[in-house]
PDB file of C-alpha atoms in Angstrom:
ATOM      1  CA  MET A   1       0.000   0.000   0.000  1.00 68.00           C
ATOM      2  CA  LYS A   2       1.284   3.437  -0.887  1.00 68.00           C
ATOM      3  CA  ALA A   3       0.920   4.754   2.669  1.00 68.00           C
ATOM      4  CA  PHE A   4       3.112   1.977   4.079  1.00 71.00           C
ATOM      5  CA  ASN A   5       5.637   1.976   1.230  1.00 71.00           C
ATOM      6  CA  ASN A   6       6.025   5.767   1.330  1.00 69.00           C
ATOM      7  CA  SER A   7       6.533   5.713   5.108  1.00 66.00           C
ATOM      8  CA  ASN A   8       9.454   3.296   4.669  1.00 66.00           C
ATOM      9  CA  LYS A   9      10.979   5.354   1.867  1.00 63.00           C
ATOM     10  CA  SER A  10      10.771   8.624   3.785  1.00 57.00           C
ATOM     11  CA  SER A  11      12.352   7.090   6.891  1.00 56.00           C
ATOM     12  CA  THR A  12      15.303   5.669   4.934  1.00 54.00           C
ATOM     13  CA  THR A  13      15.956   8.463   2.415  1.00 54.00           C
ATOM     14  CA  SER A  14      15.684  11.568   4.611  1.00 51.00           C
ATOM     15  CA  THR A  15      19.171  12.951   5.347  1.00 52.00           C
ATOM     16  CA  SER A  16      18.520  16.589   6.274  1.00 53.00           C
ATOM     17  CA  PRO A  17      18.751  17.360  10.021  1.00 57.00           C
ATOM     18  CA  LYS A  18      15.509  18.309  11.718  1.00 62.00           C
ATOM     19  CA  ALA A  19      15.598  21.797  13.185  1.00 62.00           C
ATOM     20  CA  LYS A  20      14.826  22.125  16.900  1.00 75.00           C
ATOM     21  CA  SER A  21      11.830  24.246  17.832  1.00 85.00           C
ATOM     22  CA  ALA A  22      12.785  27.677  19.147  1.00 89.00           C
ATOM     23  CA  CYS A  23      11.316  30.551  21.093  1.00 92.00           C
ATOM     24  CA  SER A  24       9.304  32.757  18.742  1.00 92.00           C
ATOM     25  CA  TYR A  25      10.580  35.861  20.559  1.00 94.00           C
ATOM     26  CA  CYS A  26      14.321  35.424  21.053  1.00 92.00           C
ATOM     27  CA  GLY A  27      15.117  32.331  18.963  1.00 91.00           C
ATOM     28  CA  ASP A  28      16.540  30.290  21.884  1.00 92.00           C
ATOM     29  CA  THR A  29      16.080  26.542  21.326  1.00 90.00           C
ATOM     30  CA  GLU A  30      16.167  25.835  25.062  1.00 91.00           C
ATOM     31  CA  HIS A  31      12.676  27.201  25.748  1.00 93.00           C
ATOM     32  CA  GLN A  32       9.407  28.305  24.168  1.00 94.00           C
ATOM     33  CA  VAL A  33       7.980  31.826  24.230  1.00 94.00           C
ATOM     34  CA  THR A  34       5.608  30.992  27.100  1.00 95.00           C
ATOM     35  CA  LYS A  35       8.644  30.502  29.357  1.00 94.00           C
ATOM     36  CA  CYS A  36      10.981  33.090  27.856  1.00 95.00           C
ATOM     37  CA  PRO A  37      13.028  34.921  30.523  1.00 95.00           C
ATOM     38  CA  ASN A  38      14.413  37.354  27.943  1.00 95.00           C
ATOM     39  CA  ALA A  39      10.961  38.704  27.087  1.00 95.00           C
ATOM     40  CA  VAL A  40      10.203  39.373  30.774  1.00 95.00           C
ATOM     41  CA  THR A  41      13.523  41.182  31.291  1.00 95.00           C
ATOM     42  CA  ASP A  42      13.183  43.225  28.101  1.00 95.00           C
ATOM     43  CA  TRP A  43       9.637  44.270  28.989  1.00 95.00           C
ATOM     44  CA  ALA A  44      10.848  45.653  32.301  1.00 95.00           C
ATOM     45  CA  TYR A  45      13.250  47.928  30.353  1.00 95.00           C
ATOM     46  CA  PHE A  46      10.555  49.030  27.917  1.00 94.00           C
ATOM     47  CA  ARG A  47       8.191  49.925  30.782  1.00 93.00           C
ATOM     48  CA  ARG A  48      10.927  52.248  32.083  1.00 92.00           C
ATOM     49  CA  PHE A  49      11.206  53.756  28.573  1.00 92.00           C
ATOM     50  CA  GLU A  50      14.674  52.235  28.110  1.00 94.00           C
ATOM     51  CA  ILE A  51      16.070  50.208  25.209  1.00 94.00           C
ATOM     52  CA  PRO A  52      17.119  46.759  26.553  1.00 93.00           C
ATOM     53  CA  CYS A  53      20.293  46.476  24.453  1.00 93.00           C
ATOM     54  CA  MET A  54      21.786  49.502  26.234  1.00 93.00           C
ATOM     55  CA  ASP A  55      22.570  47.046  29.022  1.00 93.00           C
ATOM     56  CA  THR A  56      25.746  45.162  28.039  1.00 93.00           C
ATOM     57  CA  ALA A  57      24.441  42.085  29.865  1.00 93.00           C
ATOM     58  CA  ASN A  58      21.305  41.956  27.700  1.00 94.00           C
ATOM     59  CA  TRP A  59      20.870  38.773  25.634  1.00 94.00           C
ATOM     60  CA  THR A  60      21.016  40.742  22.369  1.00 93.00           C
ATOM     61  CA  ASN A  61      24.640  41.638  23.156  1.00 94.00           C
ATOM     62  CA  ASN A  62      25.518  38.003  23.896  1.00 92.00           C
ATOM     63  CA  PRO A  63      23.394  35.929  21.507  1.00 92.00           C
ATOM     64  CA  LYS A  64      23.737  32.163  21.203  1.00 90.00           C
ATOM     65  CA  PRO A  65      25.081  30.744  17.912  1.00 88.00           C
ATOM     66  CA  PRO A  66      22.569  29.029  15.588  1.00 86.00           C
ATOM     67  CA  ALA A  67      21.496  25.509  16.586  1.00 81.00           C
ATOM     68  CA  GLN A  68      21.585  22.692  14.019  1.00 77.00           C
ATOM     69  CA  GLY A  69      19.042  23.380  11.283  1.00 70.00           C
ATOM     70  CA  GLN A  70      18.326  26.971  12.422  1.00 70.00           C
ATOM     71  CA  ARG A  71      18.429  29.700   9.806  1.00 71.00           C
ATOM     72  CA  TRP A  72      16.300  32.872   9.757  1.00 72.00           C
ATOM     73  CA  ASN A  73      15.097  32.438  13.372  1.00 78.00           C
ATOM     74  CA  ALA A  74      18.549  31.924  14.940  1.00 88.00           C
ATOM     75  CA  GLN A  75      19.126  34.049  18.050  1.00 90.00           C
ATOM     76  CA  ASP A  76      22.110  35.951  16.664  1.00 90.00           C
ATOM     77  CA  ARG A  77      20.051  37.063  13.661  1.00 90.00           C
ATOM     78  CA  VAL A  78      17.040  38.054  15.814  1.00 91.00           C
ATOM     79  CA  ALA A  79      19.393  40.042  18.076  1.00 92.00           C
ATOM     80  CA  ARG A  80      20.782  42.020  15.105  1.00 91.00           C
ATOM     81  CA  TRP A  81      17.268  42.912  13.963  1.00 91.00           C
ATOM     82  CA  PHE A  82      16.214  44.101  17.416  1.00 92.00           C
ATOM     83  CA  LYS A  83      19.394  46.127  18.090  1.00 92.00           C
ATOM     84  CA  ASP A  84      19.102  48.097  14.862  1.00 92.00           C
ATOM     85  CA  PRO A  85      17.442  51.450  15.784  1.00 91.00           C
ATOM     86  CA  SER A  86      15.085  51.093  12.816  1.00 89.00           C
ATOM     87  CA  GLY A  87      13.724  47.927  14.445  1.00 85.00           C
ATOM     88  CA  TRP A  88      13.129  49.209  17.984  1.00 92.00           C
ATOM     89  CA  SER A  89       9.401  49.769  17.470  1.00 91.00           C
ATOM     90  CA  LYS A  90       9.120  46.226  16.093  1.00 91.00           C
ATOM     91  CA  TRP A  91      11.109  44.961  19.081  1.00 94.00           C
ATOM     92  CA  TYR A  92       8.685  46.694  21.463  1.00 95.00           C
ATOM     93  CA  SER A  93       5.595  45.169  19.809  1.00 94.00           C
ATOM     94  CA  GLU A  94       7.164  41.676  19.675  1.00 94.00           C
ATOM     95  CA  CYS A  95       8.112  41.921  23.346  1.00 95.00           C
ATOM     96  CA  GLU A  96       4.620  43.061  24.301  1.00 95.00           C
ATOM     97  CA  LYS A  97       3.132  40.148  22.357  1.00 95.00           C
ATOM     98  CA  ALA A  98       5.506  37.644  24.003  1.00 95.00           C
ATOM     99  CA  VAL A  99       4.708  38.893  27.509  1.00 95.00           C
ATOM    100  CA  GLY A 100       1.011  38.571  26.702  1.00 95.00           C
ATOM    101  CA  LYS A 101       1.558  34.916  25.786  1.00 95.00           C
ATOM    102  CA  ILE A 102       3.492  34.348  29.002  1.00 95.00           C
ATOM    103  CA  GLU A 103       0.692  35.815  31.129  1.00 95.00           C
ATOM    104  CA  ALA A 104      -1.960  33.798  29.251  1.00 95.00           C
ATOM    105  CA  TYR A 105       0.084  30.628  29.791  1.00 95.00           C
ATOM    106  CA  LYS A 106       0.326  31.323  33.530  1.00 94.00           C
ATOM    107  CA  LEU A 107      -3.455  31.778  33.731  1.00 93.00           C
ATOM    108  CA  ARG A 108      -4.086  28.489  31.912  1.00 92.00           C
ATOM    109  CA  GLU A 109      -1.706  26.616  34.202  1.00 91.00           C
ATOM    110  CA  ALA A 110      -3.350  28.146  37.298  1.00 89.00           C
ATOM    111  CA  LYS A 111      -6.783  27.023  36.100  1.00 88.00           C
ATOM    112  CA  LYS A 112      -5.496  23.504  35.454  1.00 85.00           C
ATOM    113  CA  ALA A 113      -4.060  23.302  38.948  1.00 83.00           C
ATOM    114  CA  ASN A 114      -7.422  24.208  40.486  1.00 83.00           C
ATOM    115  CA  VAL A 115      -9.553  21.824  38.398  1.00 76.00           C
ATOM    116  CA  PRO A 116      -9.416  18.129  39.337  1.00 73.00           C
ATOM    117  CA  LYS A 117      -8.669  15.883  36.375  1.00 67.00           C
ATOM    118  CA  ALA A 118     -11.678  13.876  35.291  1.00 69.00           C
ATOM    119  CA  LYS A 119     -11.041  10.278  34.376  1.00 71.00           C
ATOM    120  CA  ARG A 120     -11.719   9.739  30.727  1.00 73.00           C
ATOM    121  CA  ALA A 121     -13.073   6.360  29.673  1.00 78.00           C
ATOM    122  CA  LYS A 122     -10.652   4.349  27.586  1.00 84.00           C
ATOM    123  CA  SER A 123     -11.729   4.281  23.941  1.00 91.00           C
ATOM    124  CA  CYS A 124     -10.449   2.563  20.820  1.00 94.00           C
ATOM    125  CA  GLY A 125      -9.053   4.672  17.994  1.00 93.00           C
ATOM    126  CA  PHE A 126      -9.753   1.868  15.508  1.00 95.00           C
ATOM    127  CA  CYS A 127     -13.325   0.719  16.074  1.00 95.00           C
ATOM    128  CA  GLY A 128     -14.538   3.561  18.331  1.00 93.00           C
ATOM    129  CA  GLY A 129     -15.584   1.182  21.115  1.00 93.00           C
ATOM    130  CA  VAL A 130     -15.298   2.069  24.808  1.00 92.00           C
ATOM    131  CA  GLY A 131     -13.341   0.098  27.405  1.00 90.00           C
ATOM    132  CA  HIS A 132     -10.385  -0.887  25.253  1.00 93.00           C
ATOM    133  CA  ASN A 133      -7.836   0.567  22.814  1.00 93.00           C
ATOM    134  CA  ARG A 134      -6.084  -0.542  19.642  1.00 93.00           C
ATOM    135  CA  ARG A 135      -3.715  -2.842  21.560  1.00 91.00           C
ATOM    136  CA  ASP A 136      -6.536  -5.097  22.715  1.00 93.00           C
ATOM    137  CA  CYS A 137      -9.154  -4.460  20.012  1.00 95.00           C
ATOM    138  CA  ALA A 138     -10.617  -7.806  18.967  1.00 96.00           C
ATOM    139  CA  GLU A 139     -12.142  -6.280  15.822  1.00 96.00           C
ATOM    140  CA  MET A 140      -8.786  -4.907  14.673  1.00 96.00           C
ATOM    141  CA  THR A 141      -7.025  -8.221  15.347  1.00 95.00           C
ATOM    142  CA  ALA A 142      -9.687 -10.082  13.373  1.00 95.00           C
ATOM    143  CA  LEU A 143      -9.378  -7.655  10.442  1.00 95.00           C
ATOM    144  CA  ASN A 144      -5.582  -7.997  10.463  1.00 94.00           C
ATOM    145  CA  ASP A 145      -5.926 -11.793  10.264  1.00 93.00           C
ATOM    146  CA  ARG A 146      -8.399 -11.530   7.385  1.00 94.00           C
ATOM    147  CA  LEU A 147      -6.178  -9.117   5.435  1.00 94.00           C
ATOM    148  CA  ILE A 148      -3.091 -11.279   5.932  1.00 92.00           C
ATOM    149  CA  LYS A 149      -4.974 -14.407   4.816  1.00 93.00           C
ATOM    150  CA  ALA A 150      -6.460 -12.728   1.734  1.00 94.00           C
ATOM    151  CA  ASN A 151      -3.135 -11.159   0.833  1.00 93.00           C
ATOM    152  CA  ALA A 152      -1.278 -14.485   1.133  1.00 92.00           C
ATOM    153  CA  HIS A 153      -3.845 -15.980  -1.252  1.00 94.00           C
ATOM    154  CA  TRP A 154      -3.391 -13.088  -3.703  1.00 95.00           C
ATOM    155  CA  ARG A 155       0.415 -13.304  -3.545  1.00 94.00           C
ATOM    156  CA  GLN A 156       0.282 -17.011  -4.375  1.00 94.00           C
ATOM    157  CA  ARG A 157      -1.803 -16.255  -7.470  1.00 95.00           C
ATOM    158  CA  LEU A 158       0.592 -13.475  -8.504  1.00 95.00           C
ATOM    159  CA  TYR A 159       3.603 -15.761  -7.995  1.00 94.00           C
ATOM    160  CA  ASP A 160       2.028 -18.597  -9.987  1.00 94.00           C
ATOM    161  CA  TYR A 161       1.378 -16.342 -12.962  1.00 95.00           C
ATOM    162  CA  PHE A 162       4.220 -13.811 -13.075  1.00 95.00           C
ATOM    163  CA  VAL A 163       7.041 -16.022 -11.785  1.00 94.00           C
ATOM    164  CA  LYS A 164       6.085 -19.604 -12.618  1.00 94.00           C
ATOM    165  CA  GLU A 165       4.158 -19.135 -15.867  1.00 95.00           C
ATOM    166  CA  LEU A 166       5.668 -15.986 -17.409  1.00 95.00           C
ATOM    167  CA  GLY A 167       9.141 -16.218 -15.843  1.00 96.00           C
ATOM    168  CA  LEU A 168       9.319 -12.471 -15.168  1.00 95.00           C
ATOM    169  CA  GLY A 169      12.132 -11.135 -13.032  1.00 95.00           C
ATOM    170  CA  ASN A 170      15.473  -9.368 -13.282  1.00 95.00           C
ATOM    171  CA  GLY A 171      17.231 -10.241 -16.508  1.00 95.00           C
ATOM    172  CA  ALA A 172      14.179 -11.568 -18.360  1.00 96.00           C
ATOM    173  CA  LEU A 173      13.941 -10.605 -22.038  1.00 97.00           C
ATOM    174  CA  VAL A 174      10.518  -9.380 -23.117  1.00 97.00           C
ATOM    175  CA  LYS A 175       8.944  -8.012 -26.249  1.00 97.00           C
ATOM    176  CA  VAL A 176       7.292  -4.602 -25.806  1.00 96.00           C
ATOM    177  CA  SER A 177       5.600  -2.019 -27.967  1.00 94.00           C
ATOM    178  CA  LYS A 178       5.980   1.744 -27.777  1.00 90.00           C
ATOM    179  CA  ASN A 179       3.801   4.502 -29.098  1.00 84.00           C
ATOM    180  CA  GLY A 180       5.743   6.454 -31.700  1.00 73.00           C
ATOM    181  CA  GLY A 181       3.941   9.695 -30.950  1.00 73.00           C
ATOM    182  CA  TRP A 182       1.313  11.762 -32.691  1.00 75.00           C
ATOM    183  CA  GLN A 183       0.272  10.048 -35.939  1.00 75.00           C
ATOM    184  CA  GLN A 184       3.313   7.782 -35.709  1.00 80.00           C
ATOM    185  CA  PRO A 185       3.115   3.975 -35.876  1.00 86.00           C
ATOM    186  CA  THR A 186       3.626   1.751 -32.813  1.00 87.00           C
ATOM    187  CA  THR A 187       7.053   0.107 -32.827  1.00 92.00           C
ATOM    188  CA  GLU A 188       8.185  -3.258 -31.433  1.00 94.00           C
ATOM    189  CA  HIS A 189      11.265  -3.537 -29.181  1.00 95.00           C
ATOM    190  CA  VAL A 190      13.174  -6.064 -27.106  1.00 96.00           C
ATOM    191  CA  ALA A 191      13.597  -5.056 -23.444  1.00 96.00           C
ATOM    192  CA  ILE A 192      15.501  -6.491 -20.509  1.00 97.00           C
ATOM    193  CA  ILE A 193      13.807  -6.265 -17.115  1.00 96.00           C
ATOM    194  CA  THR A 194      15.919  -4.548 -14.440  1.00 96.00           C
ATOM    195  CA  SER A 195      13.584  -4.522 -11.425  1.00 96.00           C
ATOM    196  CA  ILE A 196      10.105  -5.374 -10.126  1.00 96.00           C
ATOM    197  CA  ASN A 197       8.850  -3.918  -6.844  1.00 95.00           C
ATOM    198  CA  TRP A 198       7.894  -7.332  -5.405  1.00 94.00           C
ATOM    199  CA  ASP A 199       8.159  -6.254  -1.753  1.00 91.00           C
ATOM    200  CA  GLU A 200       5.617  -3.458  -2.224  1.00 92.00           C
ATOM    201  CA  LEU A 201       2.928  -5.616  -3.833  1.00 93.00           C
ATOM    202  CA  ASN A 202      -0.227  -6.823  -2.127  1.00 92.00           C
ATOM    203  CA  MET A 203      -3.878  -7.555  -2.858  1.00 93.00           C
ATOM    204  CA  PHE A 204      -4.560  -3.834  -3.438  1.00 94.00           C
ATOM    205  CA  CYS A 205      -2.752  -4.157  -6.772  1.00 94.00           C
ATOM    206  CA  TYR A 206      -6.264  -4.989  -7.932  1.00 94.00           C
ATOM    207  CA  THR A 207      -8.863  -2.432  -6.870  1.00 93.00           C
ATOM    208  CA  GLU A 208     -11.748  -3.345  -9.199  1.00 91.00           C
ATOM    209  CA  GLY A 209     -11.005  -0.465 -11.534  1.00 87.00           C
ATOM    210  CA  ASP A 210     -12.902  -2.280 -14.288  1.00 84.00           C
ATOM    211  CA  LYS A 211     -16.115  -2.141 -12.209  1.00 85.00           C
ATOM    212  CA  ARG A 212     -15.922   1.057 -10.187  1.00 85.00           C
ATOM    213  CA  ARG A 213     -16.670   4.607 -11.124  1.00 83.00           C
ATOM    214  CA  TRP A 214     -14.410   7.401  -9.915  1.00 79.00           C
ATOM    215  CA  SER A 215     -16.728   8.247  -7.012  1.00 77.00           C
ATOM    216  CA  SER A 216     -16.481   4.726  -5.591  1.00 83.00           C
ATOM    217  CA  SER A 217     -12.811   4.075  -6.333  1.00 88.00           C
ATOM    218  CA  VAL A 218     -10.303   2.932  -3.715  1.00 91.00           C
ATOM    219  CA  HIS A 219      -8.340   5.737  -2.017  1.00 92.00           C
ATOM    220  CA  ASP A 220      -4.881   6.346  -3.432  1.00 91.00           C
ATOM    221  CA  HIS A 221      -3.216   5.707  -0.014  1.00 91.00           C
ATOM    222  CA  LEU A 222      -4.321   2.066  -0.174  1.00 91.00           C
ATOM    223  CA  ARG A 223      -3.325   1.286  -3.743  1.00 92.00           C
ATOM    224  CA  ALA A 224      -0.268  -0.847  -4.448  1.00 92.00           C
ATOM    225  CA  PRO A 225       0.819  -0.118  -8.046  1.00 94.00           C
ATOM    226  CA  MET A 226       3.049  -2.686  -9.713  1.00 95.00           C
ATOM    227  CA  GLN A 227       6.258  -1.240 -11.121  1.00 95.00           C
ATOM    228  CA  ILE A 228       8.229  -3.159 -13.755  1.00 96.00           C
ATOM    229  CA  LYS A 229      11.345  -1.359 -14.962  1.00 96.00           C
ATOM    230  CA  ALA A 230      13.225  -2.380 -18.095  1.00 96.00           C
ATOM    231  CA  VAL A 231      15.882  -1.112 -20.458  1.00 96.00           C
ATOM    232  CA  VAL A 232      14.512  -0.363 -23.923  1.00 94.00           C
ATOM    233  CA  ASP A 233      16.944   0.880 -26.586  1.00 91.00           C
ATOM    234  CA  GLY A 234      19.492   1.773 -23.922  1.00 93.00           C
ATOM    235  CA  LYS A 235      17.068   3.774 -21.740  1.00 93.00           C
ATOM    236  CA  GLU A 236      15.268   2.599 -18.607  1.00 94.00           C
ATOM    237  CA  THR A 237      11.501   2.939 -18.653  1.00 94.00           C
ATOM    238  CA  GLU A 238       8.457   1.316 -17.067  1.00 95.00           C
ATOM    239  CA  ILE A 239       6.357  -1.483 -18.520  1.00 94.00           C
ATOM    240  CA  GLN A 240       2.612  -1.892 -18.188  1.00 91.00           C
ATOM    241  CA  TRP A 241      -0.028  -4.118 -19.722  1.00 91.00           C
ATOM    242  CA  ALA A 242      -2.219  -3.215 -22.683  1.00 88.00           C
ATOM    243  CA  GLN A 243      -5.403  -1.250 -22.053  1.00 81.00           C
ATOM    244  CA  GLN A 244      -8.689  -3.136 -22.084  1.00 75.00           C
ATOM    245  CA  LYS A 245     -12.320  -2.080 -21.898  1.00 68.00           C
ATOM    246  CA  GLY A 246     -13.931  -2.403 -18.455  1.00 58.00           C
ATOM    247  CA  ASN A 247     -17.572  -2.101 -17.477  1.00 60.00           C
ATOM    248  CA  ASN A 248     -17.094   1.541 -16.525  1.00 61.00           C
ATOM    249  CA  ASN A 249     -13.493   2.477 -17.336  1.00 67.00           C
ATOM    250  CA  PRO A 250     -10.699   1.329 -19.631  1.00 72.00           C
ATOM    251  CA  VAL A 251      -8.135  -0.553 -17.512  1.00 83.00           C
ATOM    252  CA  ARG A 252      -4.745  -2.184 -17.894  1.00 89.00           C
ATOM    253  CA  MET A 253      -5.714  -5.573 -16.504  1.00 91.00           C
ATOM    254  CA  VAL A 254      -3.662  -8.693 -15.869  1.00 93.00           C
ATOM    255  CA  CYS A 255      -5.516 -11.926 -15.142  1.00 92.00           C
ATOM    256  CA  ASP A 256      -4.117 -15.053 -13.502  1.00 91.00           C
ATOM    257  CA  THR A 257      -3.756 -18.513 -15.061  1.00 86.00           C
ATOM    258  CA  HIS A 258      -7.526 -19.070 -14.674  1.00 90.00           C
ATOM    259  CA  GLY A 259      -8.511 -15.749 -16.237  1.00 90.00           C
ATOM    260  CA  ARG A 260      -9.389 -14.070 -12.914  1.00 93.00           C
ATOM    261  CA  PRO A 261      -8.385 -10.394 -12.344  1.00 93.00           C
ATOM    262  CA  LEU A 262      -5.016 -10.000 -10.639  1.00 95.00           C
ATOM    263  CA  VAL A 263      -3.492  -6.527 -11.248  1.00 95.00           C
ATOM    264  CA  ASP A 264      -4.991  -3.266 -12.490  1.00 93.00           C
ATOM    265  CA  ASN A 265      -2.735  -0.695 -10.756  1.00 93.00           C
ATOM    266  CA  TRP A 266       0.499   0.261 -12.514  1.00 92.00           C
ATOM    267  CA  SER A 267       3.344   2.660 -11.964  1.00 90.00           C
ATOM    268  CA  HIS A 268       3.989   4.323 -15.317  1.00 82.00           C
ATOM    269  CA  ASN A 269       5.364   7.417 -17.011  1.00 80.00           C
ATOM    270  CA  TRP A 270       4.714   9.207 -20.275  1.00 79.00           C
ATOM    271  CA  ASN A 271       7.232   7.006 -22.073  1.00 83.00           C
ATOM    272  CA  SER A 272       6.084   3.646 -20.689  1.00 90.00           C
ATOM    273  CA  ALA A 273       6.230   0.572 -22.910  1.00 93.00           C
ATOM    274  CA  THR A 274       3.468  -2.016 -23.235  1.00 93.00           C
ATOM    275  CA  PHE A 275       4.205  -5.677 -22.535  1.00 95.00           C
ATOM    276  CA  THR A 276       3.679  -8.053 -25.469  1.00 94.00           C
ATOM    277  CA  ALA A 277       5.390 -11.377 -24.666  1.00 95.00           C
ATOM    278  CA  VAL A 278       8.243 -13.077 -22.817  1.00 96.00           C
ATOM    279  CA  MET A 279      11.145 -14.013 -25.071  1.00 96.00           C
ATOM    280  CA  SER A 280      13.485 -15.486 -22.440  1.00 96.00           C
ATOM    281  CA  PRO A 281      12.528 -16.032 -18.752  1.00 96.00           C
ATOM    282  CA  THR A 282      14.672 -14.813 -15.881  1.00 95.00           C
ATOM    283  CA  LYS A 283      17.582 -16.912 -14.629  1.00 93.00           C
ATOM    284  CA  MET A 284      16.992 -15.501 -11.108  1.00 91.00           C
ATOM    285  CA  PRO A 285      13.363 -16.285 -10.240  1.00 91.00           C
ATOM    286  CA  LEU A 286      11.802 -14.803  -7.118  1.00 91.00           C
ATOM    287  CA  SER A 287      12.113 -17.066  -4.069  1.00 89.00           C
ATOM    288  CA  GLU A 288       8.946 -18.602  -2.633  1.00 87.00           C
ATOM    289  CA  GLU A 289       9.900 -17.025   0.699  1.00 86.00           C
ATOM    290  CA  TRP A 290       8.422 -13.817  -0.724  1.00 88.00           C
ATOM    291  CA  LEU A 291       4.941 -15.289  -0.306  1.00 86.00           C
ATOM    292  CA  THR A 292       4.935 -14.680   3.452  1.00 79.00           C
ATOM    293  CA  GLN A 293       7.484 -11.880   3.906  1.00 75.00           C
ATOM    294  CA  GLY A 294       6.590  -8.518   5.427  1.00 67.00           C
ATOM    295  CA  GLN A 295       2.808  -8.735   5.203  1.00 76.00           C
ATOM    296  CA  GLN A 296       2.028  -8.586   8.918  1.00 81.00           C
ATOM    297  CA  GLU A 297       4.061  -5.373   9.260  1.00 86.00           C
ATOM    298  CA  CYS A 298       2.244  -3.753   6.333  1.00 84.00           C
ATOM    299  CA  VAL A 299      -1.240  -4.714   7.562  1.00 87.00           C
ATOM    300  CA  GLN A 300      -0.552  -3.610  11.137  1.00 86.00           C
ATOM    301  CA  PHE A 301       0.776  -0.261   9.898  1.00 89.00           C
ATOM    302  CA  ILE A 302      -2.467   0.422   8.032  1.00 90.00           C
ATOM    303  CA  THR A 303      -4.816  -0.556  10.870  1.00 92.00           C
ATOM    304  CA  LYS A 304      -2.751   1.419  13.404  1.00 92.00           C
ATOM    305  CA  LYS A 305      -2.718   4.507  11.198  1.00 92.00           C
ATOM    306  CA  TYR A 306      -6.339   4.487  10.000  1.00 94.00           C
ATOM    307  CA  SER A 307      -9.636   3.772  11.750  1.00 95.00           C
ATOM    308  CA  LEU A 308     -12.204   1.194  10.682  1.00 96.00           C
ATOM    309  CA  ALA A 309     -14.492   4.022   9.569  1.00 95.00           C
ATOM    310  CA  LYS A 310     -11.729   5.484   7.388  1.00 94.00           C
ATOM    311  CA  LEU A 311     -10.862   2.105   5.831  1.00 95.00           C
ATOM    312  CA  THR A 312     -14.547   1.538   5.142  1.00 95.00           C
ATOM    313  CA  ASP A 313     -14.935   4.973   3.564  1.00 95.00           C
ATOM    314  CA  TRP A 314     -11.842   4.354   1.427  1.00 94.00           C
ATOM    315  CA  LYS A 315     -13.361   1.052   0.151  1.00 94.00           C
ATOM    316  CA  ALA A 316     -10.690  -1.194   1.701  1.00 94.00           C
ATOM    317  CA  ILE A 317     -13.237  -3.277   3.617  1.00 95.00           C
ATOM    318  CA  GLU A 318     -15.420  -3.627   0.531  1.00 95.00           C
ATOM    319  CA  ILE A 319     -12.453  -4.818  -1.561  1.00 95.00           C
ATOM    320  CA  LEU A 320     -11.545  -7.352   1.154  1.00 96.00           C
ATOM    321  CA  GLU A 321     -15.116  -8.671   1.466  1.00 96.00           C
ATOM    322  CA  ASN A 322     -15.433  -9.020  -2.320  1.00 96.00           C
ATOM    323  CA  TYR A 323     -12.134 -10.906  -2.466  1.00 96.00           C
ATOM    324  CA  GLU A 324     -13.122 -13.255   0.355  1.00 96.00           C
ATOM    325  CA  LYS A 325     -16.461 -13.959  -1.310  1.00 95.00           C
ATOM    326  CA  ARG A 326     -14.888 -14.500  -4.741  1.00 94.00           C
ATOM    327  CA  TYR A 327     -12.387 -17.057  -3.428  1.00 95.00           C
ATOM    328  CA  ASN A 328     -14.413 -18.487  -0.527  1.00 94.00           C
ATOM    329  CA  LEU A 329     -11.855 -17.479   2.127  1.00 91.00           C
ATOM    330  CA  LYS A 330     -14.187 -17.012   5.110  1.00 75.00           C
TER     331      LYS A 330
END
């Protein structure tokens, strides 16, 4: 599912350091504006009609260097702005605003201290029931088991067709066609497959696109598009299946060995090629271990992130129920 796959990609590819939050008044990363000692001190000067930076001990004369990831809001830069005579009126208004936030924070904390905390009944973020949470939600556990079972069944069908029957995998030679452009003929090419995103594939590769209208389609977060990359004429591109007519929409459908729908979601680009036939199967077929790898983690991520109501609204439950009925999995 895209939501799960994208979460893994973002966690492994992000290299930029995350900036620490800083005080909106003085830029210090050690506190927030509601607890800023500099604002309180500066306001005392302003109330005496004095400019705070005239005191050599004032923070603007001894600013801290930027913390990791800090740029425009670093304390040394804020100090320069405030010390410039043209910015004194701005400094006054910012200080007044900060002190107002400090006083409001103190009032909120005083009210909290005087009001006894009411015990809130434990509720489940998945099913909405009271008296339990996601960790011990029987409905969520049951749905996880159903999704894992249905997905294992779908993966077996995908493996039987793509790996066993077609022999697709890295190094396989396939015949493809490419659109030559406006009013140009379609041309045939030989391509060598370089990668298939096996680990990202699950039963939501097929989302009944041949039957559903746009208004009832599966949410994009739940889709699992199949991506087959290959080198065609020295350039890497993506391969998809030929377009067919569906009941409501034209789809690029792949059916299994028994003619039952298997994949209708594809990763593609403007220059994608269309699969025609296998010329030479891969010498490195996908291991059968793939059939059971990583599915529990993917399913649990989805049910922890989204509620039952959200999954229902996004048509995930409907897709699962249709699959179970079609293949008698209940």
